Amino acid sequence: MSVGEQSNSASVLGRPDGSAGPPVAGRRSVRRHVIAAAAVTALGGLLFGYDTGVVSGALLFLKNEFGGLSSLQQELVTSLLLIGAMIGAFGAGRVADRIGRRPTILITAVIFVVGVLLAALSPSFWTLIVARVVIGLAVGSASMTVPLYIGELAPPRMRGALVSLNQLAITGGILASYLVDYGLAASANWRLMFGLAVIPAALLFVGILTQAESPHWLIRQGREDEARRVLSRLRESDIDAEVAEVKEVAARRVSRRDLLARGVRPALWVGVLMAIFQQITGINTVIYYAPSLLAGAGLGNGASLLANVVNGVVNVGMTIVAIRLLDRTGRRPLLLAGTAGMVVGMVMTALAFFGGSQLHGATAYVAIAGLLIYTGSFAIGLGPVFWLMIAEIYPLRIRGQAMSVATIANWGANFVVTVSFLTMVDTITPKGSFFLFAVTSVVALVYFAKRVPETKQRSLQEIERDLGPATGDQRAPAAR
Ligand code: BGC
């Protein structure tokens, strides 16, 4: 038993004898415990956002370091993190299923600290490259273990909001990185820009020590008493029903081959295609490149950076709106309305560039408004809903691995779009590129309308039963 678990078992029940029994937690105490666990874990999301966002500003100063960086070297600093993230997401799924969610997050926090310090202190370009890959490993791991862990801790009625705290943390991390870049620009201190991430990484390490292991994972390991103790402070009622449900689901024989089994395949497709659509509709071309694009289109550096910060604020603001709505209106209405809004935003941005690749007066406002509508729409729909869905739609026994597959697809698509975007703009112009994203958003919208199920307020086990082999149903459950 780990140190964290010992300290947890003492505080879990509030029963001096530590025995299992009926739930003793009241509604407020449940909220407090669940929100605390989700908030600590969401530090992983903050690091994800910060570490992916920080490089855009840091590059401005980095390119004069180490004897001067070529464009290719700059691209490597940016995009090798994404390759690291693919590997991290791949490894984390297996590790999280084998040793548990909590130790996996602990290891992730250690990797963050090591990578961030290495980046901040790197004596050479190649050390920096290694550091970015190491940080990527942690980002990839965090991007799947955080929603996985929170999804299993949260009571169904709060799950949408809590898992989406992760997306809020990602957007908060991106915004924080923009502000840090902006604040440190005068001193050109790129080392500090990278290094400040050590604070949330250390907080994640310490914070997760105070949290319990996922009850669902514990049940799967046959550690039912521990699971009950954890659940008793995270649920107001229905512990027996939940334990029984998780046990029943876990008892089904599912091997690794079942990841591709007929009954699981629809869910696997939904996750992987949502992952790919989340990226090929262009979000990170805006998140990583908006200032360069706007500056290249004739806006001043100051105006471009300001537009970027406003975009970051809209991203956070609309994510908060999504969190308030997800468990009320459901996932589908937000996903569909948000994706439709992305189409509108991209068409507007493309139209602004209709007269050429330079923006003047009114067209600059149209382009910025288009980008803000696009980001806001992503933030209310596809941004949070993708990460939430992949924490909800997979059978418990393969959940870790299946989330990994979807997460790897997400990082892989992110990598492809990120490394090709600047070339694409050169080849088919900004207008053509934004129209292309409008088209991919339309395709995404049609797919989501046809295939993505509603998962609001249904237990993970119910969703699993809908998608699982027992029903013999090969399609995703009917859209509700
Ligand atoms: C995406 C990231 C993106 C971020 C923007 C996340 O949901 O996975 O790739 O940078 O949203 O807010």
PDB file of N, CA and C and ligand atoms in Angstrom, residues 48 52 167 170-171 174 278-279 283-284 287-288 315 378 382-384 386-387 410-411 414, ligand 1:
ATOM      1  N   PHE A  48      -0.777  20.599 -19.560  1.00  0.00           N
ATOM      2  CA  PHE A  48      -1.009  20.281 -20.973  1.00  0.00           C
ATOM      3  C   PHE A  48      -1.155  21.601 -21.742  1.00  0.00           C
ATOM      4  N   THR A  52       1.893  23.326 -24.151  1.00  0.00           N
ATOM      5  CA  THR A  52       1.680  23.414 -25.602  1.00  0.00           C
ATOM      6  C   THR A  52       1.602  24.877 -26.035  1.00  0.00           C
ATOM      7  N   GLN A 167     -10.736  20.300 -19.409  1.00  0.00           N
ATOM      8  CA  GLN A 167     -10.664  21.192 -20.573  1.00  0.00           C
ATOM      9  C   GLN A 167     -10.506  22.639 -20.119  1.00  0.00           C
ATOM     10  N   ILE A 170      -6.991  23.062 -19.365  1.00  0.00           N
ATOM     11  CA  ILE A 170      -6.171  23.166 -20.582  1.00  0.00           C
ATOM     12  C   ILE A 170      -6.237  24.600 -21.121  1.00  0.00           C
ATOM     13  N   THR A 171      -7.467  25.130 -21.233  1.00  0.00           N
ATOM     14  CA  THR A 171      -7.607  26.485 -21.792  1.00  0.00           C
ATOM     15  C   THR A 171      -6.991  27.510 -20.841  1.00  0.00           C
ATOM     16  N   ILE A 174      -3.314  27.429 -21.428  1.00  0.00           N
ATOM     17  CA  ILE A 174      -2.938  28.124 -22.676  1.00  0.00           C
ATOM     18  C   ILE A 174      -2.931  29.637 -22.427  1.00  0.00           C
ATOM     19  N   GLN A 278     -11.445  16.620 -34.022  1.00  0.00           N
ATOM     20  CA  GLN A 278     -11.110  17.727 -33.113  1.00  0.00           C
ATOM     21  C   GLN A 278      -9.890  18.491 -33.624  1.00  0.00           C
ATOM     22  N   GLN A 279      -8.993  17.778 -34.301  1.00  0.00           N
ATOM     23  CA  GLN A 279      -7.778  18.423 -34.779  1.00  0.00           C
ATOM     24  C   GLN A 279      -7.867  18.900 -36.221  1.00  0.00           C
ATOM     25  N   ILE A 283      -8.310  23.666 -34.826  1.00  0.00           N
ATOM     26  CA  ILE A 283      -8.173  24.471 -33.597  1.00  0.00           C
ATOM     27  C   ILE A 283      -6.729  24.900 -33.309  1.00  0.00           C
ATOM     28  N   ASN A 284      -5.782  23.986 -33.473  1.00  0.00           N
ATOM     29  CA  ASN A 284      -4.429  24.368 -33.054  1.00  0.00           C
ATOM     30  C   ASN A 284      -3.693  25.244 -34.057  1.00  0.00           C
ATOM     31  N   ILE A 287      -4.717  28.245 -32.230  1.00  0.00           N
ATOM     32  CA  ILE A 287      -4.061  28.361 -30.915  1.00  0.00           C
ATOM     33  C   ILE A 287      -2.555  28.609 -31.070  1.00  0.00           C
ATOM     34  N   TYR A 288      -1.887  27.916 -31.994  1.00  0.00           N
ATOM     35  CA  TYR A 288      -0.429  28.045 -32.092  1.00  0.00           C
ATOM     36  C   TYR A 288       0.000  29.176 -33.028  1.00  0.00           C
ATOM     37  N   ASN A 315     -11.756  31.482 -25.143  1.00  0.00           N
ATOM     38  CA  ASN A 315     -11.619  30.023 -25.012  1.00  0.00           C
ATOM     39  C   ASN A 315     -11.961  29.579 -23.584  1.00  0.00           C
ATOM     40  N   PHE A 378     -15.734  26.123 -30.583  1.00  0.00           N
ATOM     41  CA  PHE A 378     -14.971  24.912 -30.245  1.00  0.00           C
ATOM     42  C   PHE A 378     -15.028  24.685 -28.731  1.00  0.00           C
ATOM     43  N   LEU A 382     -16.899  20.834 -29.226  1.00  0.00           N
ATOM     44  CA  LEU A 382     -15.938  19.773 -29.525  1.00  0.00           C
ATOM     45  C   LEU A 382     -14.750  19.724 -28.554  1.00  0.00           C
ATOM     46  N   GLY A 383     -14.330  20.879 -28.051  1.00  0.00           N
ATOM     47  CA  GLY A 383     -13.207  20.895 -27.100  1.00  0.00           C
ATOM     48  C   GLY A 383     -13.485  20.002 -25.898  1.00  0.00           C
ATOM     49  N   PRO A 384     -14.460  20.392 -25.056  1.00  0.00           N
ATOM     50  CA  PRO A 384     -14.723  19.556 -23.879  1.00  0.00           C
ATOM     51  C   PRO A 384     -15.404  18.224 -24.199  1.00  0.00           C
ATOM     52  N   PHE A 386     -15.215  16.075 -26.674  1.00  0.00           N
ATOM     53  CA  PHE A 386     -14.362  14.956 -27.081  1.00  0.00           C
ATOM     54  C   PHE A 386     -13.732  14.282 -25.860  1.00  0.00           C
ATOM     55  N   TRP A 387     -13.097  15.076 -24.990  1.00  0.00           N
ATOM     56  CA  TRP A 387     -12.400  14.461 -23.845  1.00  0.00           C
ATOM     57  C   TRP A 387     -13.387  13.789 -22.901  1.00  0.00           C
ATOM     58  N   ASN A 410      -5.641  11.670 -31.448  1.00  0.00           N
ATOM     59  CA  ASN A 410      -5.745  13.120 -31.290  1.00  0.00           C
ATOM     60  C   ASN A 410      -4.377  13.795 -31.437  1.00  0.00           C
ATOM     61  N   TRP A 411      -3.369  13.259 -30.777  1.00  0.00           N
ATOM     62  CA  TRP A 411      -2.029  13.867 -30.859  1.00  0.00           C
ATOM     63  C   TRP A 411      -1.431  13.684 -32.252  1.00  0.00           C
ATOM     64  N   ASN A 414      -3.072  16.137 -34.486  1.00  0.00           N
ATOM     65  CA  ASN A 414      -2.543  17.456 -34.103  1.00  0.00           C
ATOM     66  C   ASN A 414      -1.174  17.671 -34.748  1.00  0.00           C
TER      67      ASN A 414
HETATM   68  C1  BGC B   1      -7.484  20.104 -27.657  1.00  0.00           C
HETATM   69  C2  BGC B   1      -6.154  20.774 -27.823  1.00  0.00           C
HETATM   70  C3  BGC B   1      -6.375  22.252 -27.971  1.00  0.00           C
HETATM   71  C4  BGC B   1      -7.215  22.799 -26.847  1.00  0.00           C
HETATM   72  C5  BGC B   1      -7.590  24.239 -27.099  1.00  0.00           C
HETATM   73  C6  BGC B   1      -8.208  20.677 -26.477  1.00  0.00           C
HETATM   74  O1  BGC B   1      -9.440  20.064 -26.308  1.00  0.00           O
HETATM   75  O2  BGC B   1      -7.301  18.715 -27.476  1.00  0.00           O
HETATM   76  O3  BGC B   1      -5.486  20.222 -28.918  1.00  0.00           O
HETATM   77  O4  BGC B   1      -5.143  22.930 -27.982  1.00  0.00           O
HETATM   78  O5  BGC B   1      -8.397  22.063 -26.681  1.00  0.00           O
HETATM   79  O6  BGC B   1      -8.371  24.773 -26.073  1.00  0.00           O
END
